[in-house]
Amino acid sequence: MTTLLSRALGAIVVAACMASTLSAAAPADKPNIILLFIDDWAWNGSPIPMDDQLPNSKMPVLQMPNLEKLARDGMKFRNAYSGAPQCSPSRVCVQTGQSAPRSGYTVYLGQPKDDYYDTRRQYAGLPVVPNISDGSIDAGTTTIAEALRPLGYQSAHIGKWHIGGDPGEEGYVLHDGDTNNNPGNTVGKVKRLPEDLTDPKLMFSVTEKAIGFMRSQASEDTPFYLQISHYAMHAGRECLDETRKKYAKHPAVQAYYKENGTTAETINRNQDPAVWLGMGEDLDTCIGKVLDEVNKLGIEENTYVVVTSDNGYRHKFYPGLTQPLHGAKWWVWQGGVRVPMVVRGPGIKAGSKFDANVVNYDFLPTFVDWAGGNSNTLENIDGVSLASYLQGKEPDDEFRNRNLYFHYPHYRTSMPHSAMVSGNKKVIHFYERPDIPMLFDLSGDEGEVQNIAESQPKVHQRMFQAMMGYFKQVGARIPKTNPDFDREAYKQTKEYETRLQWGPFMGSRELEADEVEAEDTHPTAVLKSQPNVVFIFADDLGYADIASYGHPYAKTPSLDRLASEGTSFTQFYVTGVTCNPSRTGLMTGLFPARFKMYPADYGFGDRVTITQLFKNAGYRTGHFGKWHIGPETEDVYGIDEYSSGEKNDDPSLGRDAGLFNAAIDFIKRSDGKQPFYVNIWGHITHYPVKGDSELAKHFQNIDFKRSDFSETMQVKFDEAASIGGDLAQSMREYMGEVYSLDLNIGRVMKTIDDLGLRDNTIVVFSSDHGPAPVLLGAKMESKEYSANMLGYAGVFRGGKHSQYEGGVRVPMIIRWPGRVPEGKVNETSVTSTIDWMPTLCRIAGINDLPEEVDGEDISDIWFGSDRTRTIPLYWKTNSAGSQPAMRDGKWKYHAATRRDPAELYDLSSDPSESRNVADDHPQVVEQLEAKLRAWVRDLPDDYDKTDDKQPRKRDKQERKSKAGTNGVD
């Protein structure tokens, strides 16, 4: 650990050593230096081939004419490395001229609490104990700006810093502060980019600020160092609308859409190659603006321009080619640390190439030499000046075979490992498996597919000892063997398969396996890790009762956050129109009409439940809140702990606070080793929503207008008004109930996050069916609080007791960091609670499903696919005489009754089910009727308990209603 005094002394040394040069050189003789530092840009990520003999050393389709001209006018580097496989430590390498193991900054952790080992809970049972990292540049370390200041330079850093600390304290006179990735994510977590986006990834405003600095320095004839650290091409893809449209039309992009079952109109922006390509072209436009300004200012002949990246990257879109390098960001394989690099400037031959190894911690000594200083006076650095090589000097063997060090002693998607490159040889060491030596000859094996350590043990031993000796010399932190290693627990981590596939190996591997791995972490992966599962089920909550699903007055910040951190589904269905049938389908994987004995009274008999399957697989299981799935007996359905949670000492949290308290206690007792599955099934917003609630006061200022709601909602307003309800106050009471639900969901999320369980916990929110009616039964009866039952189904017709969309379509949000896409809204895939059992069992690696399951595995849809389902959805109550309905593709079909004709709706154009098109599509009716009747033939002929009168009467009322869009044309 260095001190402020040592930092001051270091600055004095730098100043003294450079003073003579400063006095000897006039400012006009000093070149300007511009570093364009790109985020997450692969070696093969630009249209410039880094090796003219390798067609896969560039990115097809992408157009970057300004960058290509820069390469023609300057020198390109075939073997350029970043100092680290992640952005923050790589940026420290640039600033300090030090390798990551020397600086101690090896990953971005903020300000760690420990001194050496990272003892956080999530690493407790892993094979080795990883290390912490420095969180800022050491006080005694000289940065680029500090080294150039005594030479007469003014320095600016514009854009992403992501190092910690204040750039101003590192010598920069102009900067954006301690920025991270967030400023560059300008549109938030949205599926589609706004068409009016003008400054994607802040590319254009960052460029304008940089140009302003150039102009001010040129006007004062002051040499400058300018680092433009772009937020592109980091995740959270953004580009101009017209640029994206250009690439969306490209045949290769169109082929990608088709292969992945999506279109330019439906694909999520973070999976859209057109957005990534557009971001690259927009970046090039901004590079061009900088180069144009250099020309306008008349400083082209005296300005160096360097373009490179902070770390490697792996493409999901790489048409027609196999990617040349192994690994990706977070790994010290070549794919994580090799980057593109182009330099133009005074004395650099146009169109030249450099094939020896260079690394970004060479920049500091190079820039000092360019500025007229003496890089040999710089202390405690690892970089070597490239100035003479850029002027045409041929590198000697000493330079070609120098050692480059890479050190990542951490767990992320990757695992603790280190590497050293020396000439064409590379040694890699994985701390989990010291028994597997790793050595590669990069001259003929850039893809690192052939481990030659066994055939060249002396070379491996020499290089390994040199690497570890260097680490010891510079005081690098080294992981240690974990005495509490739990092998079975390690196998359950969600990263286990990736680490197994991208970790150490003997002999050889196939480079194409990297492409398989990229798919394996995507939709159709068979996941062998066992995540925790938290399922929050609201009662009678309407599709549009929360803010993210369109309610004009709802305050649901916790659910909004859940949606922004996960995926929302707009075509999600439940299996029943009342509480028990809906819960039956979810728990058993069977449509409730299959049960001859009505489950609300008799339970599920010998049918295996999802909780039983998870308990058998080693999970702790809990159920808290509303039951309504048969007799309550000890250890029923494989549930270890059950509580109705009725006790509530805090009315400010609403009537469900007690059951949430019980669930939170269950989660808190997790030991981190045994996974858990927990149902949190509330009573909100089931009748009664009582009046005079303190929670309603949160909505005191809403300006209630009936016109803020859909036409289908006007019927409920009419009913509430007809029994004397104050619509504005009733809406406040109902919103207060929803708000209390959101407060409790926030408590659960906070508990999960605080316990460090976030990354390995699936959190799912939904409702058991649509909103309850205001008036009940055939006589349209009211009760004391009926006017408050203003649940909102959005544009959908019907509600609870109805098989129309408003009764069976509900909100559904999933959060699982690193697996389920963040901020995605899936508007394409039809999914259902009937899929709950096969999907979760697939994810948890549970193979002993019952032979008869009505749902399908939709884990690929959870993970980001927008495909259509393969099995229709069916609804029917537990009565032989009740009429069924079904959803198949875009069609919703209600079978005919003795009094009413069949109904067919095209939900793609008529989600409100307002226009019966059965007469227009007789063939569709015939096909769906055949499917529906075949399904009904497999159901019981009679039932021991019928509960279908209410649903049938309600549907009958819906059919006859002509108010608003509730009528049938």
XYZ file of N, CA and C in Angstrom, residues 303-385:
249
model
N -0.305 14.912 -34.780
C -1.229 14.263 -33.836
C -1.211 12.753 -34.035
N -0.981 12.051 -32.942
C -1.101 10.597 -32.928
C -2.545 10.225 -32.553
N -3.076 9.255 -33.265
C -4.406 8.727 -32.950
C -4.282 7.217 -32.748
N -4.714 6.749 -31.592
C -4.669 5.325 -31.247
C -6.101 4.845 -31.041
N -6.451 3.724 -31.644
C -7.775 3.119 -31.450
C -7.574 1.680 -30.991
N -8.193 1.331 -29.882
C -8.118 -0.044 -29.383
C -9.286 -0.307 -28.442
N -9.284 -1.469 -27.799
C -10.387 -1.896 -26.934
C -9.885 -2.256 -25.544
N -10.803 -2.246 -24.585
C -10.415 -2.547 -23.203
C -10.320 -4.041 -22.917
N -11.012 -4.875 -23.687
C -10.932 -6.338 -23.508
C -11.592 -7.021 -24.687
N -11.499 -8.340 -24.710
C -12.086 -9.097 -25.798
C -13.589 -9.245 -25.662
N -14.165 -9.971 -26.602
C -15.622 -10.110 -26.674
C -15.905 -11.328 -27.557
N -17.083 -11.907 -27.377
C -17.487 -13.032 -28.221
C -18.823 -12.714 -28.876
N -18.884 -12.898 -30.188
C -20.072 -12.539 -30.953
C -21.096 -13.668 -30.974
N -22.369 -13.320 -30.859
C -23.456 -14.272 -31.103
C -23.819 -14.284 -32.595
N -23.485 -13.188 -33.277
C -23.757 -13.063 -34.706
C -22.415 -12.995 -35.428
N -22.080 -14.056 -36.167
C -20.821 -14.078 -36.909
C -21.050 -14.931 -38.144
N -21.728 -14.368 -39.145
C -22.289 -15.168 -40.245
C -21.235 -15.858 -41.100
N -21.404 -17.165 -41.229
C -20.607 -17.953 -42.159
C -19.207 -18.292 -41.708
N -18.821 -17.902 -40.484
C -17.447 -18.105 -40.056
C -17.399 -18.656 -38.634
N -16.293 -19.334 -38.327
C -16.010 -19.749 -36.954
C -15.110 -18.702 -36.321
N -15.433 -18.275 -35.128
C -14.630 -17.259 -34.482
C -13.245 -17.828 -34.161
N -12.190 -17.011 -34.384
C -10.832 -17.562 -34.382
C -10.226 -17.799 -33.014
N -10.736 -17.124 -31.986
C -10.091 -17.176 -30.680
C -10.990 -17.848 -29.649
N -10.366 -18.522 -28.711
C -11.087 -19.235 -27.657
C -11.452 -18.281 -26.516
N -12.635 -18.484 -25.943
C -13.013 -17.726 -24.759
C -13.662 -16.398 -25.076
N -13.803 -15.586 -24.036
C -14.510 -14.317 -24.140
C -14.103 -13.442 -22.966
N -14.757 -12.318 -22.846
C -14.565 -11.444 -21.691
C -14.677 -12.262 -20.403
N -13.881 -11.885 -19.401
C -13.776 -12.544 -18.096
C -12.796 -13.714 -18.099
N -12.271 -14.106 -19.258
C -11.327 -15.215 -19.352
C -10.011 -14.706 -19.933
N -8.878 -15.277 -19.495
C -7.589 -14.882 -20.054
C -7.192 -15.738 -21.253
N -8.133 -16.542 -21.755
C -7.935 -17.123 -23.075
C -7.785 -15.983 -24.074
N -7.301 -16.289 -25.281
C -7.052 -15.257 -26.280
C -8.308 -14.425 -26.571
N -9.468 -15.056 -26.577
C -10.700 -14.332 -26.858
C -11.053 -13.295 -25.819
N -10.448 -13.379 -24.639
C -10.724 -12.404 -23.588
C -9.745 -11.261 -23.537
N -8.526 -11.451 -24.114
C -7.483 -10.430 -23.956
C -6.891 -9.927 -25.272
N -7.201 -10.549 -26.393
C -6.717 -10.027 -27.673
C -7.701 -8.977 -28.175
N -7.173 -7.856 -28.695
C -8.015 -6.729 -29.101
C -7.506 -6.141 -30.410
N -8.372 -5.435 -31.143
C -7.901 -4.714 -32.330
C -7.100 -3.479 -31.911
N -6.182 -3.049 -32.764
C -5.396 -1.848 -32.460
C -4.879 -1.240 -33.758
N -5.096 0.066 -33.894
C -4.639 0.834 -35.052
C -4.039 2.131 -34.545
N -2.913 2.564 -35.123
C -2.261 3.816 -34.731
C -1.874 4.592 -35.986
N -2.163 5.890 -35.990
C -1.738 6.794 -37.057
C -1.055 7.997 -36.431
N -0.012 8.496 -37.077
C 0.646 9.677 -36.547
C 1.949 9.982 -37.243
N 2.659 11.010 -36.774
C 3.896 11.445 -37.408
C 4.933 10.321 -37.477
N 5.460 10.100 -38.671
C 6.517 9.113 -38.848
C 6.042 7.688 -38.982
N 4.749 7.446 -38.905
C 4.218 6.078 -39.035
C 3.876 5.827 -40.500
N 4.437 4.807 -41.063
C 4.250 4.501 -42.473
C 2.813 4.052 -42.739
N 2.219 4.646 -43.761
C 0.850 4.294 -44.122
C 0.774 2.837 -44.564
N -0.242 2.144 -44.093
C -0.482 0.762 -44.479
C 0.479 -0.231 -43.880
N 1.205 0.166 -42.837
C 2.176 -0.743 -42.228
C 1.510 -1.677 -41.236
N 2.244 -2.762 -40.886
C 1.710 -3.776 -39.976
C 2.790 -4.135 -38.959
N 2.334 -4.550 -37.787
C 3.259 -4.938 -36.727
C 2.772 -6.254 -36.152
N 3.644 -7.270 -36.138
C 3.173 -8.596 -35.743
C 3.706 -9.065 -34.394
N 4.576 -8.286 -33.737
C 5.043 -8.684 -32.404
C 3.981 -8.342 -31.363
N 4.100 -8.958 -30.209
C 3.115 -8.741 -29.151
C 3.255 -7.339 -28.553
N 2.124 -6.673 -28.404
C 2.073 -5.411 -27.667
C 0.898 -5.506 -26.688
N 0.883 -4.647 -25.675
C -0.153 -4.698 -24.644
C -0.476 -3.271 -24.217
N -1.674 -3.056 -23.703
C -2.072 -1.672 -23.455
C -1.298 -1.001 -22.329
N -0.550 -1.749 -21.500
C 0.277 -1.046 -20.531
C 1.591 -0.551 -21.148
N 1.734 -0.733 -22.489
C 2.824 -0.082 -23.223
C 2.507 1.382 -23.541
N 1.254 1.801 -23.385
C 0.882 3.142 -23.817
C 1.587 4.232 -23.013
N 1.639 4.103 -21.695
C 2.245 5.148 -20.870
C 3.686 5.452 -21.308
N 4.595 4.477 -21.371
C 5.947 4.813 -21.812
C 6.005 5.315 -23.255
N 5.127 4.794 -24.111
C 5.096 5.253 -25.506
C 4.712 6.721 -25.572
N 3.652 7.096 -24.850
C 3.184 8.477 -24.886
C 4.237 9.428 -24.307
N 4.928 8.992 -23.268
C 5.984 9.825 -22.682
C 7.081 10.087 -23.711
N 7.478 9.051 -24.433
C 8.498 9.236 -25.461
C 7.996 10.135 -26.584
N 6.746 9.931 -27.010
C 6.180 10.817 -28.037
C 6.213 12.276 -27.580
N 5.953 12.481 -26.299
C 5.875 13.839 -25.762
C 7.247 14.476 -25.543
N 8.302 13.757 -25.867
C 9.632 14.292 -25.714
C 10.285 13.962 -24.394
N 9.662 13.101 -23.602
C 10.231 12.681 -22.336
C 11.116 11.460 -22.504
N 11.512 10.893 -21.385
C 12.365 9.705 -21.388
C 11.657 8.607 -20.601
N 11.105 7.639 -21.314
C 10.323 6.588 -20.657
C 11.173 5.724 -19.738
N 12.479 5.744 -19.948
C 13.356 4.941 -19.087
C 13.367 5.438 -17.648
N 12.921 6.673 -17.421
C 12.893 7.216 -16.062
C 11.646 6.793 -15.289
N 10.682 6.209 -15.966
C 9.457 5.771 -15.296
C 9.756 4.549 -14.429
N 9.281 4.571 -13.202
C 9.565 3.494 -12.270
C 8.333 2.618 -12.032
N 8.597 1.364 -11.692
C 7.540 0.408 -11.325
C 6.491 0.260 -12.423
N 6.949 0.159 -13.653
C 6.014 -0.113 -14.737
C 6.425 -1.406 -15.432
N 5.503 -1.968 -16.190
C 5.766 -3.192 -16.953
C 5.790 -2.929 -18.447
N 5.245 -1.792 -18.862
C 5.164 -1.493 -20.278
C 6.500 -1.129 -20.890
N 6.563 -1.259 -22.214
C 7.743 -0.920 -23.004
C 7.313 0.090 -24.059
N 8.109 1.122 -24.281
C 7.763 2.117 -25.287
C 7.735 1.506 -26.680
